[in-house]
Amino acid sequence: MSLVQWGCHRFRDEGAAAVTDTASTGRALPHPDREEIRLEGVLHALSDPMRLRIVRELAAGEAELSCSQFELPVTKSTTTHHFRVLRESGVIRQVYRGTAKMNGLRRDDLDGLFPGLLDSLLAAAERQAGRGGTPG
Amino acid sequence: MSLVQWGCHRFRDEGAAAVTDTASTGRALPHPDREEIRLEGVLHALSDPMRLRIVRELAAGEAELSCSQFELPVTKSTTTHHFRVLRESGVIRQVYRGTAKMNGLRRDDLDGLFPGLLDSLLAAAERQAGRGGTPG
DNA sequence: GTCAAACTACGATGTCTCTCGTACAATGGG
DNA sequence: CCCATTGTACGAGAGACATCGTAGTTTGAC
């Protein structure tokens, strides 16, 4: 049938992402620019219970949190993986601080791109959690 | 390490779903009840470009649409697959009418469960489409 | 310098997903 | 009854994903 190949479910190009996060230490992490953030990528990132939970905890507190402050029922390797997915999809921003890696929601960028979306999503997760689901 | 196994990324239980859609013809299709709809499942369904596109077309028009009215760049088999994912996640409702299968957004159920979410998602998709993405 | 803490890299594994093609079933019109 | 239209079932293949374990790197404290 020879159909158009327009790269479905492939959100990990990143291409030349901005690597300009020289925090207190020298290590930098690749983040997509605001304009590179794709809705499908964000939804994919948030469609995993573990990641939705992370984002909910991140949204609950004001400050940034290090990876180790999340008590997730998975190993450290898996935790690293989930945080990377969140960062590469543009949902969170990660910065090294000493041996820790601090995580913060990219609220400004997400609100700028998709006004109201993040709040709706968080409210939805909250509602479902109250209903007896386990997404956070 | 022996961690808790709490069924991550497994949204397809459905269990005893409601199969009470005897439309004009006799064939019925399993839909999750409103309370069975899970946010993660909805996000997962919408994280695919093809399905996001379907939902956007569905939301644009008022009336229900048959599967064949969507001109998707995939085969019929694949189209069937995507519509099933959307139905099983609770995003759309499907009903047979003659040889056609009519599709409608489950707006009431989604708005009831997650107020504002669907609109935010559609607005986000619209915005991204205007920006030059291809999600619809 | 040594050491613990925090996180990463890599490879493996099992499952899921997207896609297809072919063959099949249900419906309604002549 | 025959047939076109519409959609399904099934099986397969390529690739993505979540998870793990082990081994390694980076950092800061002593």
GROMACS .gro file of C-alpha atoms (C1' of nucleotides) in nm:
model
  332
    1MET     CA    1   0.000   0.000   0.000
    2SER     CA    2   0.301   0.226   0.042
    3LEU     CA    3   0.171   0.485   0.283
    4VAL     CA    4   0.329   0.805   0.394
    5GLN     CA    5   0.586   0.752   0.666
    6TRP     CA    6   0.536   1.052   0.885
    7GLY     CA    7   0.706   0.929   1.198
    8CYS     CA    8   0.428   0.819   1.426
    9HIS     CA    9   0.495   0.768   1.796
   10ARG     CA   10   0.847   0.894   1.765
   11PHE     CA   11   0.895   1.186   1.999
   12ARG     CA   12   1.259   1.153   2.084
   13ASP     CA   13   1.437   1.343   1.812
   14GLU     CA   14   1.547   1.636   2.027
   15GLY     CA   15   1.786   1.730   1.750
   16ALA     CA   16   1.995   2.020   1.868
   17ALA     CA   17   1.841   2.083   2.206
   18ALA     CA   18   1.952   2.354   2.437
   19VAL     CA   19   2.231   2.238   2.664
   20THR     CA   20   2.287   2.561   2.848
   21ASP     CA   21   2.215   2.467   3.206
   22THR     CA   22   2.545   2.525   3.378
   23ALA     CA   23   2.414   2.523   3.732
   24SER     CA   24   2.637   2.520   4.034
   25THR     CA   25   2.838   2.229   3.894
   26GLY     CA   26   2.961   2.177   3.541
   27ARG     CA   27   2.743   1.889   3.426
   28ALA     CA   28   2.470   1.983   3.182
   29LEU     CA   29   2.156   1.804   3.073
   30PRO     CA   30   1.977   1.829   2.736
   31HIS     CA   31   1.634   1.989   2.750
   32PRO     CA   32   1.404   2.057   2.458
   33ASP     CA   33   1.340   2.424   2.387
   34ARG     CA   34   0.991   2.542   2.457
   35GLU     CA   35   0.897   2.535   2.088
   36GLU     CA   36   1.018   2.179   2.059
   37ILE     CA   37   0.781   2.046   2.320
   38ARG     CA   38   0.514   1.831   2.157
   39LEU     CA   39   0.174   1.763   2.299
   40GLU     CA   40   0.192   1.396   2.211
   41GLY     CA   41   0.519   1.368   2.396
   42VAL     CA   42   0.377   1.533   2.705
   43LEU     CA   43   0.073   1.308   2.702
   44HIS     CA   44   0.287   1.004   2.652
   45ALA     CA   45   0.508   1.103   2.942
   46LEU     CA   46   0.208   1.158   3.166
   47SER     CA   47   0.034   0.836   3.063
   48ASP     CA   48   0.263   0.633   3.288
   49PRO     CA   49   0.143   0.599   3.649
   50MET     CA   50   0.489   0.636   3.790
   51ARG     CA   51   0.557   0.952   3.597
   52LEU     CA   52   0.216   1.099   3.664
   53ARG     CA   53   0.288   1.042   4.030
   54ILE     CA   54   0.620   1.218   4.006
   55VAL     CA   55   0.463   1.516   3.835
   56ARG     CA   56   0.190   1.533   4.094
   57GLU     CA   57   0.439   1.539   4.379
   58LEU     CA   58   0.640   1.800   4.195
   59ALA     CA   59   0.333   2.016   4.145
   60ALA     CA   60   0.223   1.979   4.506
   61GLY     CA   61   0.534   2.133   4.660
   62GLU     CA   62   0.676   2.466   4.565
   63ALA     CA   63   1.046   2.380   4.573
   64GLU     CA   64   1.248   2.159   4.346
   65LEU     CA   65   1.302   1.804   4.459
   66SER     CA   66   1.593   1.569   4.415
   67CYS     CA   67   1.531   1.231   4.255
   68SER     CA   68   1.600   1.047   4.577
   69GLN     CA   69   1.321   1.227   4.764
   70PHE     CA   70   1.063   1.036   4.565
   71GLU     CA   71   0.984   0.704   4.722
   72LEU     CA   72   0.894   0.512   4.412
   73PRO     CA   73   0.836   0.136   4.412
   74VAL     CA   74   1.102   0.081   4.146
   75THR     CA   75   1.479   0.063   4.139
   76LYS     CA   76   1.709   0.358   4.095
   77SER     CA   77   1.774   0.265   3.732
   78THR     CA   78   1.407   0.277   3.653
   79THR     CA   79   1.368   0.603   3.840
   80THR     CA   80   1.644   0.755   3.633
   81HIS     CA   81   1.467   0.635   3.322
   82HIS     CA   82   1.136   0.797   3.418
   83PHE     CA   83   1.296   1.127   3.505
   84ARG     CA   84   1.474   1.128   3.173
   85VAL     CA   85   1.149   1.068   2.985
   86LEU     CA   86   0.991   1.357   3.171
   87ARG     CA   87   1.282   1.584   3.096
   88GLU     CA   88   1.311   1.489   2.729
   89SER     CA   89   0.941   1.543   2.674
   90GLY     CA   90   0.971   1.889   2.826
   91VAL     CA   91   0.763   1.830   3.136
   92ILE     CA   92   1.037   1.886   3.393
   93ARG     CA   93   1.366   2.066   3.415
   94GLN     CA   94   1.662   1.894   3.574
   95VAL     CA   95   1.973   2.053   3.718
   96TYR     CA   96   2.264   1.902   3.902
   97ARG     CA   97   2.334   2.038   4.245
   98GLY     CA   98   2.625   1.861   4.403
   99THR     CA   99   2.565   1.490   4.381
  100ALA     CA  100   2.191   1.545   4.367
  101LYS     CA  101   1.979   1.617   4.063
  102MET     CA  102   1.705   1.867   4.129
  103ASN     CA  103   1.376   1.844   3.944
  104GLY     CA  104   1.126   2.118   3.875
  105LEU     CA  105   0.810   2.136   3.667
  106ARG     CA  106   0.838   2.350   3.353
  107ARG     CA  107   0.521   2.530   3.443
  108ASP     CA  108   0.594   2.850   3.252
  109ASP     CA  109   0.678   2.671   2.931
  110LEU     CA  110   0.384   2.435   2.949
  111ASP     CA  111   0.139   2.710   3.040
  112GLY     CA  112   0.277   2.923   2.761
  113LEU     CA  113   0.240   2.649   2.506
  114PHE     CA  114  -0.083   2.492   2.626
  115PRO     CA  115  -0.269   2.730   2.855
  116GLY     CA  116  -0.471   2.553   3.120
  117LEU     CA  117  -0.361   2.207   3.019
  118LEU     CA  118  -0.131   2.135   3.308
  119ASP     CA  119  -0.385   2.250   3.564
  120SER     CA  120  -0.657   2.039   3.404
  121LEU     CA  121  -0.431   1.739   3.403
  122LEU     CA  122  -0.333   1.784   3.766
  123ALA     CA  123  -0.693   1.837   3.865
  124ALA     CA  124  -0.792   1.526   3.675
  125ALA     CA  125  -0.524   1.322   3.847
  126GLU     CA  126  -0.631   1.458   4.182
  127ARG     CA  127  -0.990   1.368   4.116
  128GLN     CA  128  -0.902   1.019   4.009
  129ALA     CA  129  -0.682   0.972   4.314
  130GLY     CA  130  -0.972   1.073   4.536
  131ARG     CA  131  -1.189   0.829   4.348
  132GLY     CA  132  -0.965   0.541   4.449
  133GLY     CA  133  -0.720   0.519   4.161
  134THR     CA  134  -0.349   0.509   4.247
  135PRO     CA  135  -0.198   0.774   4.022
  136GLY     CA  136  -0.004   0.959   4.289
  137MET     CA  137   1.505  -0.633   4.522
  138SER     CA  138   1.153  -0.769   4.518
  139LEU     CA  139   0.942  -0.459   4.471
  140VAL     CA  140   0.571  -0.421   4.486
  141GLN     CA  141   0.403  -0.529   4.163
  142TRP     CA  142   0.120  -0.287   4.123
  143GLY     CA  143   0.051  -0.327   3.758
  144CYS     CA  144   0.210  -0.034   3.587
  145HIS     CA  145   0.107   0.066   3.237
  146ARG     CA  146  -0.166  -0.190   3.219
  147PHE     CA  147  -0.491  -0.016   3.144
  148ARG     CA  148  -0.672  -0.283   2.953
  149ASP     CA  149  -0.845  -0.489   3.219
  150GLU     CA  150  -1.195  -0.366   3.145
  151GLY     CA  151  -1.325  -0.659   3.348
  152ALA     CA  152  -1.701  -0.672   3.316
  153ALA     CA  153  -1.761  -0.373   3.094
  154ALA     CA  154  -2.105  -0.259   2.993
  155VAL     CA  155  -2.217  -0.425   2.669
  156THR     CA  156  -2.561  -0.275   2.647
  157ASP     CA  157  -2.549  -0.083   2.324
  158THR     CA  158  -2.812  -0.250   2.112
  159ALA     CA  159  -2.840   0.018   1.848
  160SER     CA  160  -3.036  -0.026   1.529
  161THR     CA  161  -2.866  -0.357   1.458
  162GLY     CA  162  -2.787  -0.640   1.692
  163ARG     CA  163  -2.410  -0.617   1.720
  164ALA     CA  164  -2.281  -0.475   2.047
  165LEU     CA  165  -1.944  -0.334   2.143
  166PRO     CA  166  -1.779  -0.332   2.487
  167HIS     CA  167  -1.736   0.012   2.641
  168PRO     CA  168  -1.590   0.089   2.982
  169ASP     CA  169  -1.835   0.241   3.227
  170ARG     CA  170  -1.772   0.600   3.317
  171GLU     CA  171  -1.618   0.505   3.651
  172GLU     CA  172  -1.383   0.264   3.480
  173ILE     CA  173  -1.224   0.530   3.263
  174ARG     CA  174  -0.868   0.596   3.375
  175LEU     CA  175  -0.678   0.914   3.317
  176GLU     CA  176  -0.364   0.726   3.220
  177GLY     CA  177  -0.559   0.533   2.961
  178VAL     CA  178  -0.704   0.849   2.813
  179LEU     CA  179  -0.364   1.014   2.798
  180HIS     CA  180  -0.213   0.707   2.644
  181ALA     CA  181  -0.486   0.695   2.381
  182LEU     CA  182  -0.436   1.061   2.299
  183SER     CA  183  -0.058   1.039   2.287
  184ASP     CA  184  -0.071   0.881   1.942
  185PRO     CA  185  -0.079   1.132   1.653
  186MET     CA  186  -0.327   0.927   1.454
  187ARG     CA  187  -0.568   0.899   1.742
  188LEU     CA  188  -0.529   1.260   1.846
  189ARG     CA  189  -0.619   1.347   1.490
  190ILE     CA  190  -0.928   1.129   1.501
  191VAL     CA  191  -1.043   1.287   1.824
  192ARG     CA  192  -0.987   1.633   1.687
  193GLU     CA  193  -1.198   1.562   1.380
  194LEU     CA  194  -1.461   1.411   1.600
  195ALA     CA  195  -1.466   1.715   1.824
  196ALA     CA  196  -1.478   1.955   1.532
  197GLY     CA  197  -1.805   1.827   1.386
  198GLU     CA  198  -2.124   1.795   1.580
  199ALA     CA  199  -2.249   1.466   1.435
  200GLU     CA  200  -2.112   1.118   1.474
  201LEU     CA  201  -1.881   0.995   1.202
  202SER     CA  202  -1.829   0.653   1.053
  203CYS     CA  203  -1.480   0.509   1.054
  204SER     CA  204  -1.454   0.530   0.677
  205GLN     CA  205  -1.504   0.905   0.674
  206PHE     CA  206  -1.162   0.955   0.824
  207GLU     CA  207  -0.895   0.969   0.559
  208LEU     CA  208  -0.608   0.833   0.759
  209PRO     CA  209  -0.274   0.744   0.604
  210VAL     CA  210  -0.293   0.388   0.735
  211THR     CA  211  -0.470   0.071   0.630
  212LYS     CA  212  -0.816  -0.032   0.741
  213SER     CA  213  -0.676  -0.280   0.989
  214THR     CA  214  -0.474  -0.013   1.157
  215THR     CA  215  -0.769   0.222   1.159
  216THR     CA  216  -0.978  -0.042   1.331
  217HIS     CA  217  -0.702  -0.083   1.587
  218HIS     CA  218  -0.690   0.288   1.668
  219PHE     CA  219  -1.065   0.318   1.703
  220ARG     CA  220  -1.065   0.023   1.936
  221VAL     CA  221  -0.798   0.180   2.154
  222LEU     CA  222  -1.002   0.498   2.171
  223ARG     CA  223  -1.317   0.308   2.261
  224GLU     CA  224  -1.153   0.083   2.519
  225SER     CA  225  -0.992   0.379   2.691
  226GLY     CA  226  -1.330   0.549   2.713
  227VAL     CA  227  -1.261   0.838   2.479
  228ILE     CA  228  -1.517   0.753   2.212
  229ARG     CA  229  -1.841   0.560   2.188
  230GLN     CA  230  -1.899   0.329   1.894
  231VAL     CA  231  -2.229   0.204   1.760
  232TYR     CA  232  -2.310  -0.005   1.458
  233ARG     CA  233  -2.551   0.147   1.210
  234GLY     CA  234  -2.600  -0.080   0.915
  235THR     CA  235  -2.263  -0.175   0.779
  236ALA     CA  236  -2.109   0.140   0.919
  237LYS     CA  237  -1.975   0.199   1.268
  238MET     CA  238  -2.054   0.542   1.401
  239ASN     CA  239  -1.813   0.714   1.636
  240GLY     CA  240  -1.885   0.984   1.887
  241LEU     CA  241  -1.680   1.153   2.157
  242ARG     CA  242  -1.781   1.064   2.513
  243ARG     CA  243  -1.789   1.428   2.604
  244ASP     CA  244  -2.035   1.397   2.891
  245ASP     CA  245  -1.846   1.118   3.059
  246LEU     CA  246  -1.509   1.282   3.016
  247ASP     CA  247  -1.631   1.620   3.131
  248GLY     CA  248  -1.800   1.457   3.426
  249LEU     CA  249  -1.487   1.272   3.529
  250PHE     CA  250  -1.226   1.532   3.443
  251PRO     CA  251  -1.387   1.874   3.407
  252GLY     CA  252  -1.214   2.095   3.157
  253LEU     CA  253  -0.960   1.836   3.056
  254LEU     CA  254  -1.098   1.754   2.714
  255ASP     CA  255  -1.131   2.118   2.619
  256SER     CA  256  -0.778   2.191   2.733
  257LEU     CA  257  -0.648   1.899   2.534
  258LEU     CA  258  -0.834   2.002   2.221
  259ALA     CA  259  -0.720   2.360   2.259
  260ALA     CA  260  -0.364   2.241   2.306
  261ALA     CA  261  -0.382   2.026   1.994
  262GLU     CA  262  -0.529   2.317   1.800
  263ARG     CA  263  -0.254   2.546   1.915
  264GLN     CA  264   0.015   2.301   1.823
  265ALA     CA  265  -0.143   2.243   1.483
  266GLY     CA  266  -0.141   2.616   1.418
  267ARG     CA  267   0.221   2.621   1.528
  268GLY     CA  268   0.315   2.384   1.250
  269GLY     CA  269   0.292   2.044   1.418
  270THR     CA  270   0.086   1.777   1.242
  271PRO     CA  271  -0.147   1.648   1.511
  272GLY     CA  272  -0.466   1.679   1.316
  273DG     C1'  273   4.325   1.022   4.969
  274DT     C1'  274   3.933   0.762   5.096
  275DC     C1'  275   3.466   0.683   5.121
  276DA     C1'  276   2.971   0.708   5.097
  277DA     C1'  277   2.586   0.903   4.847
  278DA     C1'  278   2.350   1.000   4.424
  279DC     C1'  279   2.291   0.911   3.987
  280DT     C1'  280   2.422   0.698   3.502
  281DA     C1'  281   2.537   0.353   3.152
  282DC     C1'  282   2.474  -0.070   2.953
  283DG     C1'  283   2.276  -0.495   2.851
  284DA     C1'  284   1.898  -0.818   2.913
  285DT     C1'  285   1.419  -0.946   2.931
  286DG     C1'  286   0.945  -0.965   2.869
  287DT     C1'  287   0.560  -0.712   2.719
  288DC     C1'  288   0.310  -0.379   2.440
  289DT     C1'  289   0.228  -0.111   2.027
  290DC     C1'  290   0.192   0.019   1.546
  291DT     C1'  291   0.180  -0.140   1.127
  292DC     C1'  292   0.069  -0.446   0.764
  293DG     C1'  293  -0.166  -0.822   0.459
  294DT     C1'  294  -0.490  -1.164   0.385
  295DA     C1'  295  -0.891  -1.382   0.480
  296DC     C1'  296  -1.345  -1.353   0.689
  297DA     C1'  297  -1.826  -1.175   0.868
  298DA     C1'  298  -2.231  -0.863   0.874
  299DT     C1'  299  -2.532  -0.554   0.644
  300DG     C1'  300  -2.829  -0.366   0.291
  301DG     C1'  301  -2.940  -0.301  -0.219
  302DG     C1'  302  -3.065  -0.491  -0.666
  303DC     C1'  303  -2.953  -1.485  -0.418
  304DC     C1'  304  -2.545  -1.216  -0.537
  305DC     C1'  305  -2.259  -0.862  -0.437
  306DA     C1'  306  -2.045  -0.435  -0.295
  307DT     C1'  307  -1.946  -0.187   0.128
  308DT     C1'  308  -1.776  -0.180   0.578
  309DG     C1'  309  -1.541  -0.333   0.923
  310DT     C1'  310  -1.307  -0.764   1.202
  311DA     C1'  311  -0.983  -1.143   1.310
  312DC     C1'  312  -0.557  -1.328   1.301
  313DG     C1'  313  -0.082  -1.359   1.251
  314DA     C1'  314   0.350  -1.143   1.185
  315DG     C1'  315   0.730  -0.813   1.212
  316DA     C1'  316   0.981  -0.416   1.367
  317DG     C1'  317   1.042  -0.126   1.720
  318DA     C1'  318   0.947   0.098   2.164
  319DC     C1'  319   0.892   0.067   2.665
  320DA     C1'  320   0.928  -0.056   3.172
  321DT     C1'  321   1.187  -0.301   3.449
  322DC     C1'  322   1.585  -0.504   3.645
  323DG     C1'  323   2.096  -0.590   3.794
  324DT     C1'  324   2.562  -0.484   3.787
  325DA     C1'  325   2.925  -0.188   3.721
  326DG     C1'  326   3.087   0.282   3.676
  327DT     C1'  327   3.114   0.811   3.744
  328DT     C1'  328   3.077   1.236   3.984
  329DT     C1'  329   3.055   1.494   4.390
  330DG     C1'  330   3.126   1.645   4.856
  331DA     C1'  331   3.269   1.525   5.332
  332DC     C1'  332   3.618   1.364   5.641
   0.00000   0.00000   0.00000
